[in-house]
Coordinates of C-alpha atoms in Angstrom, one line a residue:
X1 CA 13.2 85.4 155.6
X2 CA 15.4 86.7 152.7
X3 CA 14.3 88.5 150.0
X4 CA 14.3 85.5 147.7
X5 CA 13.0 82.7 147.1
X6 CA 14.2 79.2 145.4
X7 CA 10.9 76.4 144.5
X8 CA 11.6 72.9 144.4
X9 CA 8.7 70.2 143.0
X10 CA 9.1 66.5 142.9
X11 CA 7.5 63.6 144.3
X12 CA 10.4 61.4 144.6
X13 CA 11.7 61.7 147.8
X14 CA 15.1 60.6 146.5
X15 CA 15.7 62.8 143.9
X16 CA 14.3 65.5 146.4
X17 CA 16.9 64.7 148.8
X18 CA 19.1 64.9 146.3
X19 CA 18.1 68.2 145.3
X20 CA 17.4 69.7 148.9
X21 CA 21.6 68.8 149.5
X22 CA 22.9 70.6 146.6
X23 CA 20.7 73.9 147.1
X24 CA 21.8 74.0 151.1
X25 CA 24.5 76.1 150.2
X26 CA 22.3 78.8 148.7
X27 CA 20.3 79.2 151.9
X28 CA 22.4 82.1 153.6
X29 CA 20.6 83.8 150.6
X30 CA 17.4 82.4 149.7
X31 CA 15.2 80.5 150.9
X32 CA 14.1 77.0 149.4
X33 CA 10.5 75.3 149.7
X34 CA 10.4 71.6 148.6
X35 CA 7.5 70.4 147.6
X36 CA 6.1 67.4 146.1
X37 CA 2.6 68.4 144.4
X38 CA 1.7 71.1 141.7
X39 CA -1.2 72.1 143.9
X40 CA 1.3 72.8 147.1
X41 CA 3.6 74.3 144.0
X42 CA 1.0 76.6 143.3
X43 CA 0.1 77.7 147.3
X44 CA 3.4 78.2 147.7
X45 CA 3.9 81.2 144.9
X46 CA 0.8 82.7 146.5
X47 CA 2.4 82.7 149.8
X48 CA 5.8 84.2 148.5
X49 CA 2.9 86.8 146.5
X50 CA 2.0 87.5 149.8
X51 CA 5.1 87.8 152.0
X52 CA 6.7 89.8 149.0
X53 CA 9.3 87.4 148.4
X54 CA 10.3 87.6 144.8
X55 CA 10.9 84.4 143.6
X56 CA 14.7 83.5 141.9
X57 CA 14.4 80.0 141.0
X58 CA 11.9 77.3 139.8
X59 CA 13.0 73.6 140.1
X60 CA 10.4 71.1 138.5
X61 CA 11.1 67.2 137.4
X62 CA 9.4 65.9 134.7
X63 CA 7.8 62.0 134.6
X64 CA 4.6 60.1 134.6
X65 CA 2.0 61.3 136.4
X66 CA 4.0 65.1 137.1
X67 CA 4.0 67.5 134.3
X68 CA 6.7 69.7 135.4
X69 CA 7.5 71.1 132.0
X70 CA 3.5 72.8 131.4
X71 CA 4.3 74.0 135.1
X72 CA 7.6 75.8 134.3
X73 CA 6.3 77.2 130.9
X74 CA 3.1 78.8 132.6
X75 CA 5.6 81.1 135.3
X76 CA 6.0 83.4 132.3
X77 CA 2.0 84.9 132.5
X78 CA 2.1 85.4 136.5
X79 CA 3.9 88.5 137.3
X80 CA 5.7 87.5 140.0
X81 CA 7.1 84.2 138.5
X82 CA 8.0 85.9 134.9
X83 CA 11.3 86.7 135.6
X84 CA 12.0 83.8 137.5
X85 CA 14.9 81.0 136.0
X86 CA 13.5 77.9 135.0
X87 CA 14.9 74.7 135.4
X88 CA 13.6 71.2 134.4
X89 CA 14.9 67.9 135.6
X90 CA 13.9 65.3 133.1
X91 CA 13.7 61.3 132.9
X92 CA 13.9 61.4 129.4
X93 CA 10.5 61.4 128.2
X94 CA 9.1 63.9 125.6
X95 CA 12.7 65.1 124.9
X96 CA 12.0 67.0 121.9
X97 CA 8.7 69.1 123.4
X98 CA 11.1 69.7 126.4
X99 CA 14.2 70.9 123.4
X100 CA 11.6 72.8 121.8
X101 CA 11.0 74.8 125.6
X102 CA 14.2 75.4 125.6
X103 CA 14.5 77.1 122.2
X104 CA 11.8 79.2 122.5
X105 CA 13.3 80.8 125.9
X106 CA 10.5 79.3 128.0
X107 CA 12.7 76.9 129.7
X108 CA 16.3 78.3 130.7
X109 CA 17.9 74.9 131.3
X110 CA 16.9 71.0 131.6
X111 CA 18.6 68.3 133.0
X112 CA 18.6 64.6 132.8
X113 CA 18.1 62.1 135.1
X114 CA 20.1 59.9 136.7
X115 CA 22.0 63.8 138.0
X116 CA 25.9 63.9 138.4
X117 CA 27.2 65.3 141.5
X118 CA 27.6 69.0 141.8
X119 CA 25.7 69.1 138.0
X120 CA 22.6 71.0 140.0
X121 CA 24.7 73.6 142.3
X122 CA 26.7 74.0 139.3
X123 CA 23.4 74.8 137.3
X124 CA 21.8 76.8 140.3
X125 CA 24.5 79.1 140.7
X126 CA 25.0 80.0 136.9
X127 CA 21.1 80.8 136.6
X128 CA 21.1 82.5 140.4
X129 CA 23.8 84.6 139.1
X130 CA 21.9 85.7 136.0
X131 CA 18.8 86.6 137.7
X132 CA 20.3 88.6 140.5
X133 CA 22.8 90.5 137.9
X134 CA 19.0 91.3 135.9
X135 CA 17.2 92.0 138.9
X136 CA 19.1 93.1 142.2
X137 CA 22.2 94.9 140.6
X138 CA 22.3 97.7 143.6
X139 CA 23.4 94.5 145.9
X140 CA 25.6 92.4 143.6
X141 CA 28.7 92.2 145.3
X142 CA 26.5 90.7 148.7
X143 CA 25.8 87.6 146.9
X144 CA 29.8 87.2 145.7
X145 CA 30.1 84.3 148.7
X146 CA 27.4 81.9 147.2
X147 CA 26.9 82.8 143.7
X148 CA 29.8 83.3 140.6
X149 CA 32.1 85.9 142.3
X150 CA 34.2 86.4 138.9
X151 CA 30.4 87.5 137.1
X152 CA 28.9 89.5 139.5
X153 CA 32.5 91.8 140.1
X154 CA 32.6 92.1 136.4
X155 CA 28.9 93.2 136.0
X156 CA 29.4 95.2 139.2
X157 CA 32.6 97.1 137.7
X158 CA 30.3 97.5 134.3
X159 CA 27.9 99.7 135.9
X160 CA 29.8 101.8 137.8
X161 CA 31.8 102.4 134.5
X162 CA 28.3 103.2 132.9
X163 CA 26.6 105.5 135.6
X164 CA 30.3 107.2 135.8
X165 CA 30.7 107.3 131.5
X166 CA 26.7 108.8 131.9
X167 CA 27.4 111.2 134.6
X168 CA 30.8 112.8 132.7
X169 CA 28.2 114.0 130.1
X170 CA 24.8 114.7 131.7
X171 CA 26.2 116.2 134.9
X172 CA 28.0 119.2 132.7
X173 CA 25.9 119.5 129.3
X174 CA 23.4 121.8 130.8
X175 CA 26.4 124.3 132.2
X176 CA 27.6 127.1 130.3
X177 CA 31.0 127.9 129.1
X178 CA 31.8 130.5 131.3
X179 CA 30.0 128.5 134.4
X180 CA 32.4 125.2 133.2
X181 CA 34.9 127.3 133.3
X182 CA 34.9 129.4 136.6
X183 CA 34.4 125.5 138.2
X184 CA 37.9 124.5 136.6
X185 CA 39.5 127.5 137.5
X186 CA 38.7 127.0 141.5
X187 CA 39.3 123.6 141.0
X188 CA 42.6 124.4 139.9
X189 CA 43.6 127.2 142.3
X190 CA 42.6 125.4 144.9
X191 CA 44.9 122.2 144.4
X192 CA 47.8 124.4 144.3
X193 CA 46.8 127.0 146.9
X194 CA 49.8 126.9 148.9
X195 CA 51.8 124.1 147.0
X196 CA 52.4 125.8 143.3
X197 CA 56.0 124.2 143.6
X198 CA 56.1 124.5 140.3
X199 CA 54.7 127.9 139.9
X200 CA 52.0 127.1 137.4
X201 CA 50.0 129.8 138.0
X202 CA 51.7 132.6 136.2
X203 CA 51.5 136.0 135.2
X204 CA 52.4 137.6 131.8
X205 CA 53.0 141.0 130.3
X206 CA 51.4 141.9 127.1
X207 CA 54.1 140.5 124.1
X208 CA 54.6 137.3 125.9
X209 CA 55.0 134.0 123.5
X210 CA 53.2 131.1 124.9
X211 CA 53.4 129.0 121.3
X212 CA 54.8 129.3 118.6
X213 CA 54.2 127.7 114.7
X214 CA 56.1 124.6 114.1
X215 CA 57.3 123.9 117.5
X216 CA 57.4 121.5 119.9
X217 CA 55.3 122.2 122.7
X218 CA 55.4 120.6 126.6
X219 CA 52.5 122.6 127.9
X220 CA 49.1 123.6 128.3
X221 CA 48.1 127.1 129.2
X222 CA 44.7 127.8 130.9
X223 CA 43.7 131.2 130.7
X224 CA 41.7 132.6 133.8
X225 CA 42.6 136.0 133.1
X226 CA 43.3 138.2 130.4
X227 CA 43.3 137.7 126.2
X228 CA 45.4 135.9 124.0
X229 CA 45.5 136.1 120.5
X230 CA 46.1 132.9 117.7
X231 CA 48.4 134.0 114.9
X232 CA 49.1 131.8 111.6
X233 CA 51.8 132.1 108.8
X234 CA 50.2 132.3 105.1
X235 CA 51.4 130.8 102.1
X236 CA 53.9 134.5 101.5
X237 CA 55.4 134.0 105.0
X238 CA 53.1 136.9 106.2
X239 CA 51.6 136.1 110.0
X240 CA 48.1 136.8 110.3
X241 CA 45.7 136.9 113.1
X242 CA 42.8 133.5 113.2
X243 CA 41.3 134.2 116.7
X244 CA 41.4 135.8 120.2
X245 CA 41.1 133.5 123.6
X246 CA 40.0 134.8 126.8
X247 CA 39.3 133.9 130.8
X248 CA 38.4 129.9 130.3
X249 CA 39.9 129.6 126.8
X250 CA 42.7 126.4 126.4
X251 CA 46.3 127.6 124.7
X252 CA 48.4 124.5 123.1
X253 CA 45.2 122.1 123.5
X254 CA 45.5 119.8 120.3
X255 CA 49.4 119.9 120.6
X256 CA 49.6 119.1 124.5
X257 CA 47.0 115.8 123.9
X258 CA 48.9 114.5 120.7
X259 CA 52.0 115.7 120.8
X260 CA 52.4 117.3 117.4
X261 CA 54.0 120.6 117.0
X262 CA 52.0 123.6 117.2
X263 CA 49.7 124.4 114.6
X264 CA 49.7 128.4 115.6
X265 CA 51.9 131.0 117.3
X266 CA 50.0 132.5 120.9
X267 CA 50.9 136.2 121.9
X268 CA 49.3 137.9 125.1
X269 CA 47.4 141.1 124.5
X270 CA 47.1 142.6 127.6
X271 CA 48.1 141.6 131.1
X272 CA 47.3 138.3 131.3
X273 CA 47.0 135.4 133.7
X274 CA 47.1 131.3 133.2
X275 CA 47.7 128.4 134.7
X276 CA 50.3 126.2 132.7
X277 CA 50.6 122.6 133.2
X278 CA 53.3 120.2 132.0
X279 CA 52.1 116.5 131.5
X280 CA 53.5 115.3 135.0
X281 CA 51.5 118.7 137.0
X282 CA 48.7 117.6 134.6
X283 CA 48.9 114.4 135.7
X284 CA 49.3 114.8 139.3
X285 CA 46.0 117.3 139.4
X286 CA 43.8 114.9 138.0
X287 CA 44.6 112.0 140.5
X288 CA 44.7 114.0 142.8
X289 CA 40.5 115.2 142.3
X290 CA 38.7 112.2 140.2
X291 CA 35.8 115.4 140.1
X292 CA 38.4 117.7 138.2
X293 CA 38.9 115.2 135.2
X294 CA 35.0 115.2 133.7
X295 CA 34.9 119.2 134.3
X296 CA 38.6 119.5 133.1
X297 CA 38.0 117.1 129.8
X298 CA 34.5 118.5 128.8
X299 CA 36.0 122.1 129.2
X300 CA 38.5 120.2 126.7
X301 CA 35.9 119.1 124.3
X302 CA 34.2 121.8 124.2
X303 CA 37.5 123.9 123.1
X304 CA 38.1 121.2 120.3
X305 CA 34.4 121.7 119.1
X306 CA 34.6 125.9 118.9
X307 CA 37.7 124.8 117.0
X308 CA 36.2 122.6 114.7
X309 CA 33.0 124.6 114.3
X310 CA 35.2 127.7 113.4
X311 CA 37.0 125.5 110.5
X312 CA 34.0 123.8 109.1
X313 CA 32.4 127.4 109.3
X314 CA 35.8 128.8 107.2
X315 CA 35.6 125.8 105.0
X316 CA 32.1 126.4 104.1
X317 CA 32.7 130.1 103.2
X318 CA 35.1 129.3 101.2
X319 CA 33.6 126.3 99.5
X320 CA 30.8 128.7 98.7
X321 CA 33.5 131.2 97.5
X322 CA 35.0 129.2 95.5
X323 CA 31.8 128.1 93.8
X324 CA 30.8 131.8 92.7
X325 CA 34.2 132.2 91.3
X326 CA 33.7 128.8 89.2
X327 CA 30.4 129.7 88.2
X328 CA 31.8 133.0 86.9
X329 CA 34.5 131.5 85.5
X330 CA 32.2 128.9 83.4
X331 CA 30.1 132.4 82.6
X332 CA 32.6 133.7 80.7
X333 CA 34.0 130.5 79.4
X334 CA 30.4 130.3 77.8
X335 CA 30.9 133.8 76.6
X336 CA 34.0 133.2 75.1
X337 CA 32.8 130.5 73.4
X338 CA 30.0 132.2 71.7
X339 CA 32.7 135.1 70.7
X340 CA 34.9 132.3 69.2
X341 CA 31.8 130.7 67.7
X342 CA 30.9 133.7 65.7
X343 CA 34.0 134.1 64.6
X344 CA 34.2 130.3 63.3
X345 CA 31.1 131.0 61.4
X346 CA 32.3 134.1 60.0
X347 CA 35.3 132.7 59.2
X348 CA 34.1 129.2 57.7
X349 CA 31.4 131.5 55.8
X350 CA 34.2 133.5 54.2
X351 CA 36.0 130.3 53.3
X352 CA 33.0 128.3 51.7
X353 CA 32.8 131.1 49.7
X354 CA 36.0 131.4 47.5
X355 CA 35.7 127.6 46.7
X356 CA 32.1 128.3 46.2
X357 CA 32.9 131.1 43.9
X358 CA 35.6 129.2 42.1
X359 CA 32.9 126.5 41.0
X360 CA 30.6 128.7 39.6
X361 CA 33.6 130.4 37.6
X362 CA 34.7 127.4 36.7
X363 CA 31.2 126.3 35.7
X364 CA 31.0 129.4 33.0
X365 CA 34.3 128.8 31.4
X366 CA 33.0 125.4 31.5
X367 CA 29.8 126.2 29.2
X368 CA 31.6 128.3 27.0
X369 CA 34.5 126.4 26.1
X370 CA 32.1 123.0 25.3
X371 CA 29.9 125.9 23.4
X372 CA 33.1 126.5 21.4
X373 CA 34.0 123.2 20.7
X374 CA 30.4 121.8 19.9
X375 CA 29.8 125.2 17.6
X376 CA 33.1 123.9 15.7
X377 CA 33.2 120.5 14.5
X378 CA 36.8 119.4 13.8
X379 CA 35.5 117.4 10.5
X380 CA 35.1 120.9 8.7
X381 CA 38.4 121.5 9.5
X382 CA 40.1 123.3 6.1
X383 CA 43.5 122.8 7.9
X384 CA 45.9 120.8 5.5
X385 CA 47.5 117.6 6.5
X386 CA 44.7 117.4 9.5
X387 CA 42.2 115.0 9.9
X388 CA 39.0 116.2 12.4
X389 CA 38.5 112.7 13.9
X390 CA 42.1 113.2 14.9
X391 CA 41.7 116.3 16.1
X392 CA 38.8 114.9 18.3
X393 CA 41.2 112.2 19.5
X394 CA 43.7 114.8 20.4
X395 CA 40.9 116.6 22.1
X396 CA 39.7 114.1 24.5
X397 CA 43.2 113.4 25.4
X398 CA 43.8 116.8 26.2
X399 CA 40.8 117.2 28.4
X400 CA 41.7 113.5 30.1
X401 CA 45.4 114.6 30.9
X402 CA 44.4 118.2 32.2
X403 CA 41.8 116.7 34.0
X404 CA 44.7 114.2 35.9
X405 CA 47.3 117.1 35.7
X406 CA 49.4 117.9 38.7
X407 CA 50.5 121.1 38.6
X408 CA 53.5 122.3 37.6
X409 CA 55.9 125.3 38.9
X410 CA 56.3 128.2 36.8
X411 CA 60.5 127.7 37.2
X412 CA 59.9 124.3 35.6
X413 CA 57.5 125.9 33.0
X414 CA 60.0 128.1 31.8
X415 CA 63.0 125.8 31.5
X416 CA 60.7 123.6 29.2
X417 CA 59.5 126.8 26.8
X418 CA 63.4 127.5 26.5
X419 CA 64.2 124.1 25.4
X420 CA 61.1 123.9 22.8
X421 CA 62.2 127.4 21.9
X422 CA 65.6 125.7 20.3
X423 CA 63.2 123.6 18.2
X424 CA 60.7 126.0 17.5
X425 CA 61.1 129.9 17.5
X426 CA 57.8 131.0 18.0
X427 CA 58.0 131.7 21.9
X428 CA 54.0 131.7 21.8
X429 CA 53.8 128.4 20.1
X430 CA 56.3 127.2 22.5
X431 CA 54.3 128.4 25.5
X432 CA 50.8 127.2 24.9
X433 CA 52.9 123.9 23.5
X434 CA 54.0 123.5 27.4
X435 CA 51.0 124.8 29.1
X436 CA 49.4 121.9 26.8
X437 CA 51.9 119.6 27.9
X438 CA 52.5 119.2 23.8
X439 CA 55.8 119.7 23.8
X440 CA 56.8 116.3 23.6
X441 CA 54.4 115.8 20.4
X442 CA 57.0 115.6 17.2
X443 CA 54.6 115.6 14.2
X444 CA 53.1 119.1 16.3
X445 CA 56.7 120.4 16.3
X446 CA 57.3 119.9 12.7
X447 CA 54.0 121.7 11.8
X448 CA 55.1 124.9 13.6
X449 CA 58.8 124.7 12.1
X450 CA 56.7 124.2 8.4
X451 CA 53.5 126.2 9.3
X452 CA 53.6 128.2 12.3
X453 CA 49.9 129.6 11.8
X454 CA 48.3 126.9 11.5
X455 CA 50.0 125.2 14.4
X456 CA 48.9 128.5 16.3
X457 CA 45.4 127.3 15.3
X458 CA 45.4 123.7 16.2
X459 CA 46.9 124.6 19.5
X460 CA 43.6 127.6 20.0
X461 CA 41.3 124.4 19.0
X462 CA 43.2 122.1 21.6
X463 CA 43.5 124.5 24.5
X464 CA 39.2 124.6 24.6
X465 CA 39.6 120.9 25.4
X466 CA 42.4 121.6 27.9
X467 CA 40.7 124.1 29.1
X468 CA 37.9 122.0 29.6
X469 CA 39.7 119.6 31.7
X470 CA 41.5 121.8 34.0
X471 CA 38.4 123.8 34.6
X472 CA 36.7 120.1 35.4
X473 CA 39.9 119.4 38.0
X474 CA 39.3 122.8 39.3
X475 CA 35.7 122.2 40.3
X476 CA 36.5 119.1 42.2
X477 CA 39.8 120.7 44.2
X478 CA 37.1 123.0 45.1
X479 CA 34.3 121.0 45.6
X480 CA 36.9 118.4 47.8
X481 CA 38.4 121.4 49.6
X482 CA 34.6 122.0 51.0
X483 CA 34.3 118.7 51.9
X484 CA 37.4 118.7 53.5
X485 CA 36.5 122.0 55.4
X486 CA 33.7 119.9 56.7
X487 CA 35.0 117.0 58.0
X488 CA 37.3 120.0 59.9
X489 CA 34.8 121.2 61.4
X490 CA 33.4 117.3 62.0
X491 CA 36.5 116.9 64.0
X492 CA 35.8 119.5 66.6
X493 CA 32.9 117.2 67.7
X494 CA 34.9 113.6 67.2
X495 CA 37.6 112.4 66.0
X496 CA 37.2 110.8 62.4
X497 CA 39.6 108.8 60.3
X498 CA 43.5 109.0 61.7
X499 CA 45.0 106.8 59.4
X500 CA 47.9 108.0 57.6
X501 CA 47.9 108.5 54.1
X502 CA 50.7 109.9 51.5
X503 CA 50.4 113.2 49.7
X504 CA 52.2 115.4 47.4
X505 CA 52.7 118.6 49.6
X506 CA 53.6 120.3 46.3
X507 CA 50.2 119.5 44.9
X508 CA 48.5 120.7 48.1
X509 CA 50.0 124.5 48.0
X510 CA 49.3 124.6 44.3
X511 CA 45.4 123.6 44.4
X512 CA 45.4 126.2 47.2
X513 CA 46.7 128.8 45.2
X514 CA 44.6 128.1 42.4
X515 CA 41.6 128.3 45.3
X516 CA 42.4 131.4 46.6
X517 CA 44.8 133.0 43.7
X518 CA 41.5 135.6 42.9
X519 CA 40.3 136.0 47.0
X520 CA 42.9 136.2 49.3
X521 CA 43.2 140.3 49.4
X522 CA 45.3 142.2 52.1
X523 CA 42.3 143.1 54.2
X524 CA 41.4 139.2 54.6
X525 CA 44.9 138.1 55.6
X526 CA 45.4 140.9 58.3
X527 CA 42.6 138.9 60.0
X528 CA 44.8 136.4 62.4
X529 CA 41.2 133.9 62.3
X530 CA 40.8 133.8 58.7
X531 CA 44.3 133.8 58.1
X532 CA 44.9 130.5 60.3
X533 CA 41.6 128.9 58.7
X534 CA 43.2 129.7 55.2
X535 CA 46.3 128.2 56.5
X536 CA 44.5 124.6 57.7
X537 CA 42.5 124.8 54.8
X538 CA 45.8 124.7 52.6
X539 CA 47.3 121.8 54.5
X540 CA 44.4 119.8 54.3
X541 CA 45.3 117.8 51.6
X542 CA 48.4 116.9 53.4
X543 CA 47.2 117.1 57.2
X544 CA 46.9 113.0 58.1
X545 CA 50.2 112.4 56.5
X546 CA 51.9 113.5 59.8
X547 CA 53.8 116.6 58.9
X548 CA 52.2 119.1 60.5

């Protein structure tokens, strides 16, 4: 009796002939009951219960009168039938209850009636296969002559692979270093005990290069006695010292697997002894003991991950290093700001200040010149030749041009009082004529030629309206050289408006003169903060024009 077991059930003895010749070849393997009732069907999986023979294979047709399919679909809730392939051989009635089976795994294949030749060993062996590579993998390759050969060598190869993949790791986790190690080393003295052709096992004074920085290196030193030490060139040049290897430690591991050059230089300490392998010894020592490679390569691994552990452990130092120096760093960043902050404020205190200074200045002489004109009302002039509403005319036109004024250099101011000066003689009549810009006025001219004092007088009536004006200029240079100082100070936040516009440098210096012509003392410009903001501050009429 074998161990399994292969039902057949249909009640035409035709088909079941059928059937019972296609499954003989099966039969060195397991053994196959016909039978022709679902009640003998049922007797029989008892008896197999009973004999302990595990049952591969259910065959069942499906017609009138023998429900085959609700026979098949109930194997899954009996224990000994639930892992057992199901097969349905179908005249083509209820197709789509038998599809749905299928679908929802509880049937594994169906076939319809009338059956090709070979279609049911072809069938039987596929499913066969199946269950014994689920079920019965310790004894695969014993069914190879009557089931698929190609599947169960594959799946036989598979778990070998899989025990041997599970054994390289669990067979050597739970050993120590030094334990891993000591089973290497007598590995490795013993395959060339007697036949070190090659004299790998080697002895070395203290001083002795094994690898060195930037190299090429052909070997792998195993060190089962001794110390060697790990140096590495820093970015002066300057060879420095990364760590020390002893009895079980690997020398030129990462170069030897991939072939780079060396990444460090290896001295001996002391006397020291190692086993060096080129890739061909290598080679031929672990073919030669398959039980050498797992020890050899997780002694490996574990080198590689000491390694790594050691740089991610260096890396993390320094990362944390690295972050207390940027955290100081933004410390006194923040601290510098808050020096150079005070200063600002200082500084754009001290500069409100003289514009604020010249307003309110500007403001008295403002008063007190509109005091003097509104006290003396030109129609009481006595002045011959005069009229007052003319001298109110003249007024306002005075206070109109000083107000639109640009100013003028004092070169140019003199050249124009030397040429009036050849028309009249009166060199103060001549000046307060220019600084009136009245030296263009004719019927003025021939009253101070004719009557110099009372020229001197309608120029000391006029120069309250000019006065007037230029004082009314003055306020708003000021009052626009605060807003400008603002919108600086906007710009440190965002930018504003950086359109270019065109400006009369000339007119920019000369307002800032005026600004600053009773403020800017020595002690101020020594300062190097106030002196740059009273330099911006001067340029800002002519900042967006580009020159600067």
């Amino acid at each position: 009796m074998n161990s399994f077991a292969i039902l057949c059930l249909d009640n035409n003895p035709i088909s079941m002939e059928q059937l019972h010749h296609e499954l003989r070849p099966f039969t060195s393997k397991f053994d196959v009951h016909t039978l022709d009732c679902l009640e003998d069907a049922k007797e029989a999986l008892l008896h197999c219960e009973e004999q302990g023979q595990q049952i591969a294979l259910v065959i069942a047709s499906h017609h009138d009168n023998f429900n085959g399919a609700e026979f098949l679909t109930q194997l899954d809730q009996d224990p000994i039938t639930k892992s057992a392939r199901r097969i349905l051989v179908s005249c083509g009635q209820d197709i789509q209850a038998i599809l749905t089976a299928v679908n929802e795994g509880r049937l594994d294949h169906c076939l319809t009636k009338p059956l090709q030749d070979g279609l049911v060993k072809k069938t039987v062996q596929k499913e066969l296969t199946t269950y014994i590579i689920e079920n019965d993998s310790e004894n695969l390759l014993s069914f190879s002559l009557v089931l698929d050969q190609q599947r169960l060598l594959r799946s036989h190869i598979e778990k070998k692979m899989r025990n041997y993949r599970e054994g390289f790791i669990s067979d050597h986790h739970k050993l120590s270093d030094e334990a891993l190690a000591e089973q290497v080393i007598s590995a490795l003295r013993l395959f060339f005990e007697g036949n070190d052709e090659e004299n790998a096992c080697r002895r070395y004074s203290p001083d002795h290069l094994l690898t060195k920085e930037g190299e090429e290196n052909r070997f792998l030193w195993f060190i089962t006695k001794g110390e060697v030490a790990l140096y590495k060139k820093d970015d002066i040049g300057m060879q420095r010292e990364v760590v020390r290897y002893s009895k079980g430690n690997i020398v030129g591991g990462m170069s030897f697997v991939s072939g780079e050059r060396s990444f460090s230089t290896a001295i001996t300490l002391k006397p020291t002894e190692v086993i060096k392998l080129d890739r061909d010894v290598f080679a031929q020592v672990m073919h030669s003991n398959t039980d050498l490679l797992p020890l050899f390569t997780n002694l490996l691994l574990r080198h590689f991950n000491r390694r790594l552990q050691r740089s991610i452990t260096n890396k993390l130092a320094l990362q944390k290093t690295l972050e207390s120096l940027e955290n100081a760093q933004l410390q006194l960043i923040e601290r510098e700001k808050m020096a150079m902050l005070g200063q600002l404020v200082a500084g754009v205190a001290h500069e409100l200040n003289n514009p604020v200074a010249a307003i309110l200045r500007g403001t008295e002489t403002l008063v007190q010149n509109i005091d003097v004109i509104l006290s003396s009302p030109e129609h009481q002039t006595t002045m011959e030749n005069v009229r007052g509403d003319e001298l109110l005319a003249r007024g306002k036109a005075l206070l109109e041009a000083a107000r639109e004024a640009k100013p003028v250099s004092t070169a140019a101011e003199r050249e124009r009082v030397k040429q009036l000066m050849t028309q009249v003689k009166d060199r103060r009549i001549s000046k307060k004529m220019v600084k009136l810009n009245l030296d263009s006025d004719e019927r003025l001219i021939r009253l101070a030629q004719k009557d110099p004092e009372q020229a001197l007088e309608i120029l000391a009536n006029s120069e309250h309206y000019h006065q007037v004006g230029a004082t009314l200029r003055s306020i708003g240079v000021c009052a626009q050289r605060i807003a400008d100082m603002v919108k600086s100070l906007k710009g440190y936040a965002r930018p504003d408006d950086e359109t270019f516009h065109y400006v009369d440098i000339h007119e920019g210096i000369e307002d800032t003169l005026v600004i600053f012509e009773n403020s800017s003392s020595a002690t101020n410009w020594r300062n190097p903060t106030l002196r740059y903001l009273k330099y911006t501050a001067s340029l800002s009429h002519f900042n967006k024009c580009g020159l600067t």
